[in-house]
Amino acid sequence: MTVQATDRQLSDEQSRQVAATVREELARRRISRQHLAEQAKLSISTLEKALGGRRPFTLATTVRLEQALGVSLRKGADAVPVNGDVAPDSLGAYSRRAVTWLEGTYLTLRPSFGEKDSIYAYRTEILWDAAASRLVFREAERMDAAYAQFGEVAVPNQSGHFYLVTNRSGQHRLITLSRPTIAGEMYGIIATLLAGRGSQLTPIAAPIAFLPIRNVAAASFGRIAPSDTNYAAYRKELRRTTDEPFALFVSA
């Protein structure tokens, strides 16, 4: 009986190097081992044993982890080329040079889901992840810091829009945005889940606006009430989404 090439075990030294690189990526991206195992279509037991040195990595396992992380984990003769300048086909196969205009820090505005007439404001950073070969985003300055999102950015050529995608164990949150205006603002729709009483979750969609932070003189974050000095300006920007319109909300 012959062992297939994909079942070949890496050497002890290669396994230690792969484990160290995977642990670094987990820490850098702040993702769990469970999430990585799901993305790589591996059992958590297999991943835990390999990372803990209790079993060597196989070539098949390593390839799945490379595909999930978008980085090369092998050195020398076993290394595979990773294109650090082009995103995966599933995100639009864009090159870094083609999307530099999207990189930056944005004041993000949407209606407050918990308080009528208020606006929820936080910060979103869009940047290039060289290791993963794609644009990524991450949120900050949120009142509910535990729910701050991060994920990937899809930029397909066909639609003229782009997408901020959060995928956590199959649960998605999606922001669809227009191309930037001449001043860099972007408007669109956020589709997510509204947390209710207990474990109740309800699908919800709302307008959303991204404003380059450099264009906002004195940005305020959190829940912006009508009494806030920035409220009128924030509301005007948010209403542009439907007034111009950059997005439509159709009732039944």
GROMACS .gro file of C-alpha atoms in nm:
model
  252
    1MET     CA    1   0.000   0.000   0.000
    2THR     CA    2   0.139   0.343  -0.096
    3VAL     CA    3   0.077   0.660   0.101
    4GLN     CA    4  -0.067   0.941  -0.109
    5ALA     CA    5   0.144   1.256  -0.134
    6THR     CA    6  -0.112   1.470   0.047
    7ASP     CA    7  -0.094   1.235   0.350
    8ARG     CA    8   0.282   1.276   0.382
    9GLN     CA    9   0.388   1.396   0.723
   10LEU     CA   10   0.611   1.698   0.760
   11SER     CA   11   0.936   1.661   0.950
   12ASP     CA   12   0.950   1.754   1.318
   13GLU     CA   13   1.130   2.078   1.233
   14GLN     CA   14   0.880   2.168   0.960
   15SER     CA   15   0.590   2.090   1.194
   16ARG     CA   16   0.734   2.316   1.465
   17GLN     CA   17   0.782   2.597   1.212
   18VAL     CA   18   0.426   2.559   1.078
   19ALA     CA   19   0.282   2.553   1.430
   20ALA     CA   20   0.473   2.868   1.527
   21THR     CA   21   0.352   3.052   1.216
   22VAL     CA   22  -0.010   2.948   1.270
   23ARG     CA   23   0.000   3.064   1.634
   24GLU     CA   24   0.141   3.400   1.522
   25GLU     CA   25  -0.137   3.441   1.266
   26LEU     CA   26  -0.403   3.353   1.523
   27ALA     CA   27  -0.268   3.613   1.764
   28ARG     CA   28  -0.221   3.880   1.497
   29ARG     CA   29  -0.571   3.840   1.355
   30ARG     CA   30  -0.733   3.778   1.694
   31ILE     CA   31  -0.922   3.472   1.577
   32SER     CA   32  -0.984   3.151   1.768
   33ARG     CA   33  -0.850   2.806   1.689
   34GLN     CA   34  -1.209   2.689   1.651
   35HIS     CA   35  -1.272   2.952   1.383
   36LEU     CA   36  -0.955   2.859   1.195
   37ALA     CA   37  -1.042   2.489   1.211
   38GLU     CA   38  -1.385   2.560   1.062
   39GLN     CA   39  -1.239   2.778   0.785
   40ALA     CA   40  -0.981   2.509   0.700
   41LYS     CA   41  -1.241   2.230   0.725
   42LEU     CA   42  -1.041   2.050   0.994
   43SER     CA   43  -1.150   1.905   1.325
   44ILE     CA   44  -1.053   2.115   1.624
   45SER     CA   45  -0.891   1.803   1.773
   46THR     CA   46  -0.660   1.764   1.472
   47LEU     CA   47  -0.559   2.129   1.486
   48GLU     CA   48  -0.504   2.129   1.863
   49LYS     CA   49  -0.285   1.817   1.853
   50ALA     CA   50  -0.072   1.951   1.567
   51LEU     CA   51  -0.027   2.294   1.728
   52GLY     CA   52   0.059   2.128   2.060
   53GLY     CA   53   0.324   1.905   1.902
   54ARG     CA   54   0.136   1.586   1.983
   55ARG     CA   55   0.123   1.486   1.618
   56PRO     CA   56   0.308   1.611   1.308
   57PHE     CA   57   0.136   1.819   1.043
   58THR     CA   58   0.051   1.639   0.721
   59LEU     CA   59   0.087   1.805   0.384
   60ALA     CA   60  -0.292   1.797   0.337
   61THR     CA   61  -0.356   1.969   0.671
   62THR     CA   62  -0.092   2.232   0.598
   63VAL     CA   63  -0.237   2.310   0.255
   64ARG     CA   64  -0.585   2.356   0.405
   65LEU     CA   65  -0.446   2.595   0.667
   66GLU     CA   66  -0.260   2.791   0.400
   67GLN     CA   67  -0.579   2.829   0.200
   68ALA     CA   68  -0.775   2.940   0.507
   69LEU     CA   69  -0.512   3.192   0.619
   70GLY     CA   70  -0.395   3.304   0.273
   71VAL     CA   71  -0.029   3.266   0.368
   72SER     CA   72   0.248   3.017   0.295
   73LEU     CA   73   0.337   2.810   0.601
   74ARG     CA   74   0.617   2.607   0.443
   75LYS     CA   75   0.979   2.695   0.377
   76GLY     CA   76   1.232   2.569   0.127
   77ALA     CA   77   1.144   2.302  -0.125
   78ASP     CA   78   0.794   2.253   0.016
   79ALA     CA   79   0.705   2.621  -0.008
   80VAL     CA   80   0.431   2.731  -0.242
   81PRO     CA   81   0.413   3.077  -0.396
   82VAL     CA   82   0.165   3.317  -0.236
   83ASN     CA   83   0.059   3.608  -0.452
   84GLY     CA   84   0.086   3.902  -0.214
   85ASP     CA   85  -0.055   4.153  -0.462
   86VAL     CA   86  -0.382   3.996  -0.579
   87ALA     CA   87  -0.688   3.908  -0.369
   88PRO     CA   88  -0.864   3.569  -0.407
   89ASP     CA   89  -1.121   3.524  -0.683
   90SER     CA   90  -1.395   3.500  -0.419
   91LEU     CA   91  -1.326   3.865  -0.323
   92GLY     CA   92  -1.297   3.999  -0.677
   93ALA     CA   93  -0.936   3.915  -0.770
   94TYR     CA   94  -0.834   4.280  -0.728
   95SER     CA   95  -0.475   4.393  -0.709
   96ARG     CA   96  -0.346   4.608  -0.427
   97ARG     CA   97  -0.263   4.892  -0.666
   98ALA     CA   98  -0.624   4.894  -0.787
   99VAL     CA   99  -0.775   4.947  -0.439
  100THR     CA  100  -0.538   5.187  -0.263
  101TRP     CA  101  -0.813   5.450  -0.287
  102LEU     CA  102  -1.018   5.247  -0.038
  103GLU     CA  103  -0.754   5.229   0.233
  104GLY     CA  104  -0.801   5.468   0.522
  105THR     CA  105  -0.989   5.542   0.844
  106TYR     CA  106  -1.359   5.630   0.828
  107LEU     CA  107  -1.618   5.775   1.062
  108THR     CA  108  -1.904   5.528   1.032
  109LEU     CA  109  -2.265   5.634   1.090
  110ARG     CA  110  -2.586   5.433   1.112
  111PRO     CA  111  -2.917   5.474   1.296
  112SER     CA  112  -2.911   5.361   1.659
  113PHE     CA  113  -3.093   5.029   1.692
  114GLY     CA  114  -3.169   5.087   2.056
  115GLU     CA  115  -3.270   5.452   2.085
  116LYS     CA  116  -3.509   5.629   1.849
  117ASP     CA  117  -3.378   5.936   1.661
  118SER     CA  118  -3.020   5.876   1.778
  119ILE     CA  119  -2.724   5.796   1.552
  120TYR     CA  120  -2.458   5.537   1.627
  121ALA     CA  121  -2.105   5.654   1.537
  122TYR     CA  122  -1.780   5.457   1.540
  123ARG     CA  123  -1.454   5.423   1.350
  124THR     CA  124  -1.373   5.175   1.070
  125GLU     CA  125  -1.026   5.118   0.930
  126ILE     CA  126  -0.977   4.960   0.586
  127LEU     CA  127  -0.625   4.840   0.514
  128TRP     CA  128  -0.427   4.592   0.305
  129ASP     CA  129  -0.331   4.267   0.475
  130ALA     CA  130  -0.013   4.160   0.295
  131ALA     CA  131  -0.008   3.816   0.458
  132ALA     CA  132  -0.364   3.738   0.347
  133SER     CA  133  -0.341   3.925   0.013
  134ARG     CA  134  -0.664   4.120   0.051
  135LEU     CA  135  -0.824   4.429   0.197
  136VAL     CA  136  -0.954   4.384   0.550
  137PHE     CA  137  -1.151   4.607   0.783
  138ARG     CA  138  -1.176   4.647   1.160
  139GLU     CA  139  -1.396   4.858   1.383
  140ALA     CA  140  -1.311   5.065   1.690
  141GLU     CA  141  -1.455   5.336   1.916
  142ARG     CA  142  -1.773   5.132   1.959
  143MET     CA  143  -1.974   5.162   2.279
  144ASP     CA  144  -2.037   4.787   2.260
  145ALA     CA  145  -1.671   4.697   2.210
  146ALA     CA  146  -1.744   4.326   2.245
  147TYR     CA  147  -1.942   4.344   1.918
  148ALA     CA  148  -1.676   4.529   1.716
  149GLN     CA  149  -1.648   4.358   1.377
  150PHE     CA  150  -1.358   4.272   1.150
  151GLY     CA  151  -1.347   4.087   0.822
  152GLU     CA  152  -1.270   4.095   0.450
  153VAL     CA  153  -1.345   4.344   0.174
  154ALA     CA  154  -1.480   4.225  -0.162
  155VAL     CA  155  -1.436   4.452  -0.465
  156PRO     CA  156  -1.595   4.293  -0.773
  157ASN     CA  157  -1.570   4.475  -1.104
  158GLN     CA  158  -1.922   4.398  -1.218
  159SER     CA  159  -2.148   4.569  -0.965
  160GLY     CA  160  -1.972   4.900  -0.908
  161HIS     CA  161  -2.016   4.846  -0.533
  162PHE     CA  162  -1.803   4.676  -0.272
  163TYR     CA  163  -1.874   4.470   0.037
  164LEU     CA  164  -1.747   4.449   0.395
  165VAL     CA  165  -1.805   4.089   0.495
  166THR     CA  166  -1.799   3.942   0.845
  167ASN     CA  167  -1.818   3.563   0.861
  168ARG     CA  168  -1.804   3.408   1.206
  169SER     CA  169  -1.866   3.034   1.199
  170GLY     CA  170  -2.112   3.080   0.913
  171GLN     CA  171  -2.293   3.376   1.067
  172HIS     CA  172  -2.266   3.675   0.832
  173ARG     CA  173  -2.292   4.050   0.859
  174LEU     CA  174  -2.279   4.239   0.530
  175ILE     CA  175  -2.224   4.606   0.446
  176THR     CA  176  -2.283   4.704   0.082
  177LEU     CA  177  -2.126   5.038  -0.012
  178SER     CA  178  -2.122   5.265  -0.314
  179ARG     CA  179  -1.802   5.378  -0.478
  180PRO     CA  180  -1.661   5.688  -0.303
  181THR     CA  181  -1.777   6.034  -0.400
  182ILE     CA  182  -1.520   6.293  -0.506
  183ALA     CA  183  -1.472   6.378  -0.137
  184GLY     CA  184  -1.432   6.013  -0.041
  185GLU     CA  185  -1.769   5.951   0.129
  186MET     CA  186  -1.939   5.614   0.081
  187TYR     CA  187  -2.305   5.526   0.141
  188GLY     CA  188  -2.498   5.202   0.149
  189ILE     CA  189  -2.679   4.940   0.356
  190ILE     CA  190  -2.585   4.732   0.659
  191ALA     CA  191  -2.759   4.396   0.701
  192THR     CA  192  -2.709   4.236   1.039
  193LEU     CA  193  -2.892   4.088   1.340
  194LEU     CA  194  -3.060   4.290   1.613
  195ALA     CA  195  -3.010   4.150   1.962
  196GLY     CA  196  -3.335   4.136   2.159
  197ARG     CA  197  -3.431   3.991   2.494
  198GLY     CA  198  -3.243   3.684   2.603
  199SER     CA  199  -3.106   3.502   2.300
  200GLN     CA  200  -3.355   3.651   2.054
  201LEU     CA  201  -3.202   3.779   1.728
  202THR     CA  202  -3.392   3.957   1.451
  203PRO     CA  203  -3.263   4.038   1.100
  204ILE     CA  204  -3.236   4.414   1.047
  205ALA     CA  205  -3.116   4.645   0.769
  206ALA     CA  206  -3.038   5.016   0.785
  207PRO     CA  207  -2.861   5.294   0.592
  208ILE     CA  208  -2.494   5.346   0.667
  209ALA     CA  209  -2.238   5.613   0.579
  210PHE     CA  210  -1.858   5.608   0.575
  211LEU     CA  211  -1.685   5.949   0.593
  212PRO     CA  212  -1.305   5.987   0.569
  213ILE     CA  213  -1.203   6.080   0.922
  214ARG     CA  214  -0.973   6.352   0.788
  215ASN     CA  215  -1.281   6.536   0.657
  216VAL     CA  216  -1.446   6.554   1.002
  217ALA     CA  217  -1.313   6.840   1.215
  218ALA     CA  218  -1.410   6.712   1.561
  219ALA     CA  219  -1.562   6.366   1.534
  220SER     CA  220  -1.767   6.232   1.824
  221PHE     CA  221  -1.832   5.862   1.875
  222GLY     CA  222  -2.091   5.650   2.049
  223ARG     CA  223  -2.465   5.713   2.058
  224ILE     CA  224  -2.521   6.064   1.918
  225ALA     CA  225  -2.839   6.223   2.053
  226PRO     CA  226  -3.017   6.525   1.896
  227SER     CA  227  -2.851   6.746   2.157
  228ASP     CA  228  -2.500   6.660   2.035
  229THR     CA  229  -2.322   6.934   1.837
  230ASN     CA  230  -2.248   6.687   1.555
  231TYR     CA  231  -2.600   6.547   1.534
  232ALA     CA  232  -2.732   6.768   1.252
  233ALA     CA  233  -2.427   6.709   1.035
  234TYR     CA  234  -2.430   6.335   1.101
  235ARG     CA  235  -2.802   6.310   1.025
  236LYS     CA  236  -2.757   6.502   0.699
  237GLU     CA  237  -2.485   6.261   0.586
  238LEU     CA  238  -2.688   5.956   0.683
  239ARG     CA  239  -2.996   6.083   0.498
  240ARG     CA  240  -2.791   6.117   0.179
  241THR     CA  241  -2.804   5.738   0.156
  242THR     CA  242  -3.173   5.744   0.067
  243ASP     CA  243  -3.218   6.105  -0.050
  244GLU     CA  244  -2.983   6.091  -0.349
  245PRO     CA  245  -3.035   5.783  -0.347
  246PHE     CA  246  -2.733   5.557  -0.295
  247ALA     CA  247  -2.965   5.282  -0.166
  248LEU     CA  248  -3.335   5.199  -0.166
  249PHE     CA  249  -3.557   5.048   0.102
  250VAL     CA  250  -3.868   4.887  -0.046
  251SER     CA  251  -4.166   4.808   0.174
  252ALA     CA  252  -4.400   4.515   0.112
   0.00000   0.00000   0.00000
